[in-house]
Amino acid sequence: MKYDAILLRYGELALKKKNRRMFEEQLILNIKEKLQLFPNTSLEREFGRLFVVLENEQEPEPIIEKLKEVFGLVGFSPARRVSSDLEEIKKATLDIALNQPSSYQSFKIESKRSDKQFPIRSQQLNHELGGYVLANTERFAVDVRNPDLVIHVEVRGKFSYVYGNDILGLGGLPVGTSGRVLLLLSGGIDSPVAGYLTSKRGVELHAIHFHSYPYTSERAKQKVVDLAHLLTPFSGTIHLHVVPFTEIQTEINQHCLSSYSVTIMRRFMLRISEAIAKKHGCLALVTGESLGQVASQTLESMHTINAVTHYPLLRPLVGMDKVEITKISKEIGTYETSILPYEDCCTIFLPKNPKTRPTIQAAVKQESALKIDELVSRAVEGTELIVCETKHEEEFDYF
């Protein structure tokens, strides 16, 4: 069946009132970036609606798959666009009905007459179109409560749009409408999911990774670069800051109690992250912490670790368990890369019995033998910037 357009819906943006235009304009920019892959398309905007117009028999399915990566869109519908003439609308309605899976046995019509000049009211139009479908098909029956198929008709002036069931989008807010954050990105399952969920609230992502060569290999670093690339279809370009962390971990290992090493290490990570965040205009830090999941993620640990920064710390996974996090990881395509067996700096020098209820006073005492400002400064100065943009799966380096 030939479709003429894809109708796009957005949800929360309709509630933004005075700021709505800004949100819509950012959403349009994000959509147009995806549409660059499809030259036989154009984007049109009407009040409360966006339409991707299809030309030269462009199929809607590949476009919809790319638009499913755009935060802010709640749904899509391949549509027939016809002149606002009753007979044309009837034919398009029948076409939509006939081109559904054979398992669909019931339907209803939902009409919306945005153009009040159209001579037939919505309720009457429902009856006219429903009767036309029943008269020209044998398999369908009307079910207004729980139909297999809802045929939507929107009469919008010169053109009317006819389409079937909705295809769900991601929802959320358009990336670029909520400021910039810095994601602490490890090579594990959790932090990429945290980045994804934070992007869903409209933020632009920068990411930071702590690399302890030669204790962690170049493969471990590449794994994190690949994870950043896997997030870019949802988040857009990610600036990944790779911090040399070997000196700091060596100093911690030599001068601090092993039971406090994880706490001190993460306090250094937040100090460095805050410095990088300030340098690049990030307004908050994001971590993949889930309350109680490991020793460094108890409330006592979080309290002691947080004490070194004044930056807001966002933890989108704090109330999730590993099953929930893993499910999202698989859905967004990061899971298989996350489980590759290349260790990050959080797993080396890992003590047998890490402190689960560290105190700020004890952490400060452990750090007293360390030249904190010098270590942080050298790490920040030695940070490597890698700009990660969307690339195809075959381009990833999995070794």
mmCIF file of N, CA, C and O in Angstrom, residues 18-63:
data_model
loop_
_atom_site.group_PDB
_atom_site.id
_atom_site.type_symbol
_atom_site.label_atom_id
_atom_site.label_comp_id
_atom_site.label_asym_id
_atom_site.label_seq_id
_atom_site.Cartn_x
_atom_site.Cartn_y
_atom_site.Cartn_z
ATOM 1 N N LYS A 18 4.063 28.574 27.419
ATOM 2 C CA LYS A 18 4.892 29.648 26.861
ATOM 3 C C LYS A 18 6.202 29.135 26.275
ATOM 4 O O LYS A 18 6.778 29.762 25.385
ATOM 5 N N ASN A 19 6.709 28.014 26.789
ATOM 6 C CA ASN A 19 7.972 27.465 26.278
ATOM 7 C C ASN A 19 7.762 26.465 25.148
ATOM 8 O O ASN A 19 8.725 25.895 24.656
ATOM 9 N N ARG A 20 6.526 26.259 24.770
ATOM 10 C CA ARG A 20 6.222 25.200 23.809
ATOM 11 C C ARG A 20 6.972 25.386 22.489
ATOM 12 O O ARG A 20 7.473 24.410 21.923
ATOM 13 N N ARG A 21 7.052 26.603 22.021
ATOM 14 C CA ARG A 21 7.694 26.849 20.728
ATOM 15 C C ARG A 21 9.158 26.402 20.747
ATOM 16 O O ARG A 21 9.653 25.794 19.793
ATOM 17 N N MET A 22 9.849 26.697 21.850
ATOM 18 C CA MET A 22 11.254 26.299 21.957
ATOM 19 C C MET A 22 11.398 24.786 21.905
ATOM 20 O O MET A 22 12.279 24.250 21.220
ATOM 21 N N PHE A 23 10.521 24.073 22.618
ATOM 22 C CA PHE A 23 10.567 22.614 22.618
ATOM 23 C C PHE A 23 10.258 22.062 21.224
ATOM 24 O O PHE A 23 10.920 21.127 20.760
ATOM 25 N N GLU A 24 9.257 22.627 20.568
ATOM 26 C CA GLU A 24 8.893 22.159 19.229
ATOM 27 C C GLU A 24 10.023 22.389 18.234
ATOM 28 O O GLU A 24 10.310 21.523 17.393
ATOM 29 N N GLU A 25 10.654 23.547 18.301
ATOM 30 C CA GLU A 25 11.730 23.856 17.350
ATOM 31 C C GLU A 25 12.919 22.916 17.535
ATOM 32 O O GLU A 25 13.542 22.481 16.561
ATOM 33 N N GLN A 26 13.251 22.577 18.806
ATOM 34 C CA GLN A 26 14.332 21.624 19.040
ATOM 35 C C GLN A 26 13.948 20.243 18.536
ATOM 36 O O GLN A 26 14.775 19.533 17.939
ATOM 37 N N LEU A 27 12.700 19.837 18.757
ATOM 38 C CA LEU A 27 12.231 18.544 18.257
ATOM 39 C C LEU A 27 12.338 18.489 16.735
ATOM 40 O O LEU A 27 12.789 17.474 16.168
ATOM 41 N N ILE A 28 11.955 19.558 16.071
ATOM 42 C CA ILE A 28 12.026 19.597 14.610
ATOM 43 C C ILE A 28 13.475 19.467 14.139
ATOM 44 O O ILE A 28 13.763 18.732 13.181
ATOM 45 N N LEU A 29 14.405 20.142 14.810
ATOM 46 C CA LEU A 29 15.817 20.003 14.448
ATOM 47 C C LEU A 29 16.284 18.558 14.578
ATOM 48 O O LEU A 29 17.003 18.036 13.710
ATOM 49 N N ASN A 30 15.877 17.894 15.661
ATOM 50 C CA ASN A 30 16.289 16.513 15.891
ATOM 51 C C ASN A 30 15.686 15.567 14.862
ATOM 52 O O ASN A 30 16.337 14.609 14.419
ATOM 53 N N ILE A 31 14.446 15.829 14.468
ATOM 54 C CA ILE A 31 13.801 15.013 13.438
ATOM 55 C C ILE A 31 14.492 15.216 12.090
ATOM 56 O O ILE A 31 14.780 14.253 11.363
ATOM 57 N N LYS A 32 14.780 16.462 11.746
ATOM 58 C CA LYS A 32 15.417 16.738 10.460
ATOM 59 C C LYS A 32 16.783 16.069 10.348
ATOM 60 O O LYS A 32 17.193 15.660 9.260
ATOM 61 N N GLU A 33 17.475 15.958 11.482
ATOM 62 C CA GLU A 33 18.770 15.274 11.463
ATOM 63 C C GLU A 33 18.596 13.816 11.051
ATOM 64 O O GLU A 33 19.394 13.278 10.269
ATOM 65 N N LYS A 34 17.556 13.166 11.543
ATOM 66 C CA LYS A 34 17.286 11.782 11.154
ATOM 67 C C LYS A 34 16.850 11.693 9.695
ATOM 68 O O LYS A 34 17.210 10.743 8.980
ATOM 69 N N LEU A 35 16.093 12.686 9.231
ATOM 70 C CA LEU A 35 15.555 12.647 7.871
ATOM 71 C C LEU A 35 16.615 12.903 6.806
ATOM 72 O O LEU A 35 16.352 12.710 5.612
ATOM 73 N N GLN A 36 17.806 13.331 7.215
ATOM 74 C CA GLN A 36 18.882 13.511 6.241
ATOM 75 C C GLN A 36 19.218 12.207 5.519
ATOM 76 O O GLN A 36 19.741 12.230 4.401
ATOM 77 N N LEU A 37 18.920 11.084 6.152
ATOM 78 C CA LEU A 37 19.167 9.784 5.525
ATOM 79 C C LEU A 37 18.148 9.463 4.434
ATOM 80 O O LEU A 37 18.333 8.512 3.683
ATOM 81 N N PHE A 38 17.074 10.258 4.352
ATOM 82 C CA PHE A 38 15.969 9.953 3.440
ATOM 83 C C PHE A 38 15.659 11.178 2.582
ATOM 84 O O PHE A 38 14.833 12.019 2.953
ATOM 85 N N PRO A 39 16.320 11.304 1.430
ATOM 86 C CA PRO A 39 16.145 12.504 0.607
ATOM 87 C C PRO A 39 14.739 12.661 0.031
ATOM 88 O O PRO A 39 14.350 13.769 -0.333
ATOM 89 N N ASN A 40 13.968 11.570 -0.040
ATOM 90 C CA ASN A 40 12.616 11.656 -0.606
ATOM 91 C C ASN A 40 11.576 11.978 0.454
ATOM 92 O O ASN A 40 10.463 11.442 0.458
ATOM 93 N N THR A 41 11.929 12.871 1.364
ATOM 94 C CA THR A 41 11.010 13.261 2.432
ATOM 95 C C THR A 41 11.111 14.756 2.683
ATOM 96 O O THR A 41 12.110 15.394 2.342
ATOM 97 N N SER A 42 10.081 15.298 3.288
ATOM 98 C CA SER A 42 10.098 16.669 3.795
ATOM 99 C C SER A 42 9.248 16.708 5.048
ATOM 100 O O SER A 42 8.383 15.850 5.255
ATOM 101 N N LEU A 43 9.511 17.692 5.902
ATOM 102 C CA LEU A 43 8.787 17.804 7.167
ATOM 103 C C LEU A 43 7.869 19.017 7.108
ATOM 104 O O LEU A 43 8.299 20.120 6.774
ATOM 105 N N GLU A 44 6.602 18.783 7.419
ATOM 106 C CA GLU A 44 5.628 19.868 7.447
ATOM 107 C C GLU A 44 5.041 19.974 8.842
ATOM 108 O O GLU A 44 4.874 18.981 9.540
ATOM 109 N N ARG A 45 4.709 21.196 9.208
ATOM 110 C CA ARG A 45 4.215 21.477 10.562
ATOM 111 C C ARG A 45 2.860 22.151 10.491
ATOM 112 O O ARG A 45 2.671 23.129 9.783
ATOM 113 N N GLU A 46 1.903 21.582 11.206
ATOM 114 C CA GLU A 46 0.613 22.207 11.415
ATOM 115 C C GLU A 46 0.365 22.266 12.911
ATOM 116 O O GLU A 46 1.077 21.624 13.686
ATOM 117 N N PHE A 47 -0.647 23.021 13.326
ATOM 118 C CA PHE A 47 -0.876 23.196 14.756
ATOM 119 C C PHE A 47 -1.099 21.837 15.425
ATOM 120 O O PHE A 47 -2.016 21.101 15.098
ATOM 121 N N GLY A 48 -0.217 21.513 16.394
ATOM 122 C CA GLY A 48 -0.356 20.275 17.143
ATOM 123 C C GLY A 48 0.057 19.030 16.399
ATOM 124 O O GLY A 48 -0.089 17.923 16.924
ATOM 125 N N ARG A 49 0.589 19.165 15.202
ATOM 126 C CA ARG A 49 0.942 18.003 14.399
ATOM 127 C C ARG A 49 2.199 18.276 13.582
ATOM 128 O O ARG A 49 2.442 19.403 13.139
ATOM 129 N N LEU A 50 2.971 17.217 13.399
ATOM 130 C CA LEU A 50 4.078 17.228 12.459
ATOM 131 C C LEU A 50 3.854 16.094 11.475
ATOM 132 O O LEU A 50 3.390 15.009 11.858
ATOM 133 N N PHE A 51 4.186 16.334 10.202
ATOM 134 C CA PHE A 51 4.028 15.319 9.166
ATOM 135 C C PHE A 51 5.323 15.165 8.390
ATOM 136 O O PHE A 51 5.923 16.156 7.975
ATOM 137 N N VAL A 52 5.754 13.929 8.200
ATOM 138 C CA VAL A 52 6.808 13.633 7.239
ATOM 139 C C VAL A 52 6.117 13.284 5.931
ATOM 140 O O VAL A 52 5.382 12.291 5.850
ATOM 141 N N VAL A 53 6.312 14.115 4.928
ATOM 142 C CA VAL A 53 5.691 13.882 3.622
ATOM 143 C C VAL A 53 6.599 12.977 2.807
ATOM 144 O O VAL A 53 7.807 13.223 2.686
ATOM 145 N N LEU A 54 6.034 11.902 2.250
ATOM 146 C CA LEU A 54 6.793 10.904 1.499
ATOM 147 C C LEU A 54 6.643 11.163 0.006
ATOM 148 O O LEU A 54 5.548 11.405 -0.490
ATOM 149 N N GLU A 55 7.761 11.103 -0.690
ATOM 150 C CA GLU A 55 7.767 11.339 -2.136
ATOM 151 C C GLU A 55 8.421 10.170 -2.853
ATOM 152 O O GLU A 55 9.188 9.399 -2.263
ATOM 153 N N ASN A 56 8.123 10.041 -4.135
ATOM 154 C CA ASN A 56 8.744 9.022 -4.983
ATOM 155 C C ASN A 56 8.636 7.617 -4.383
ATOM 156 O O ASN A 56 9.598 6.843 -4.387
ATOM 157 N N GLU A 57 7.441 7.328 -3.841
ATOM 158 C CA GLU A 57 7.130 6.001 -3.288
ATOM 159 C C GLU A 57 8.093 5.580 -2.169
ATOM 160 O O GLU A 57 8.413 4.408 -2.011
ATOM 161 N N GLN A 58 8.533 6.541 -1.391
ATOM 162 C CA GLN A 58 9.366 6.253 -0.218
ATOM 163 C C GLN A 58 8.573 5.422 0.787
ATOM 164 O O GLN A 58 7.461 5.768 1.159
ATOM 165 N N GLU A 59 9.140 4.300 1.225
ATOM 166 C CA GLU A 59 8.478 3.450 2.211
ATOM 167 C C GLU A 59 8.591 4.077 3.602
ATOM 168 O O GLU A 59 9.647 4.598 3.971
ATOM 169 N N PRO A 60 7.535 4.011 4.418
ATOM 170 C CA PRO A 60 7.580 4.652 5.736
ATOM 171 C C PRO A 60 8.362 3.870 6.786
ATOM 172 O O PRO A 60 8.865 4.457 7.745
ATOM 173 N N GLU A 61 8.457 2.534 6.637
ATOM 174 C CA GLU A 61 9.014 1.705 7.717
ATOM 175 C C GLU A 61 10.443 2.086 8.123
ATOM 176 O O GLU A 61 10.719 2.239 9.329
ATOM 177 N N PRO A 62 11.396 2.242 7.190
ATOM 178 C CA PRO A 62 12.761 2.602 7.628
ATOM 179 C C PRO A 62 12.829 3.976 8.284
ATOM 180 O O PRO A 62 13.653 4.194 9.180
ATOM 181 N N ILE A 63 11.959 4.885 7.863
ATOM 182 C CA ILE A 63 11.936 6.214 8.471
ATOM 183 C C ILE A 63 11.435 6.120 9.905
ATOM 184 O O ILE A 63 12.002 6.720 10.824
#
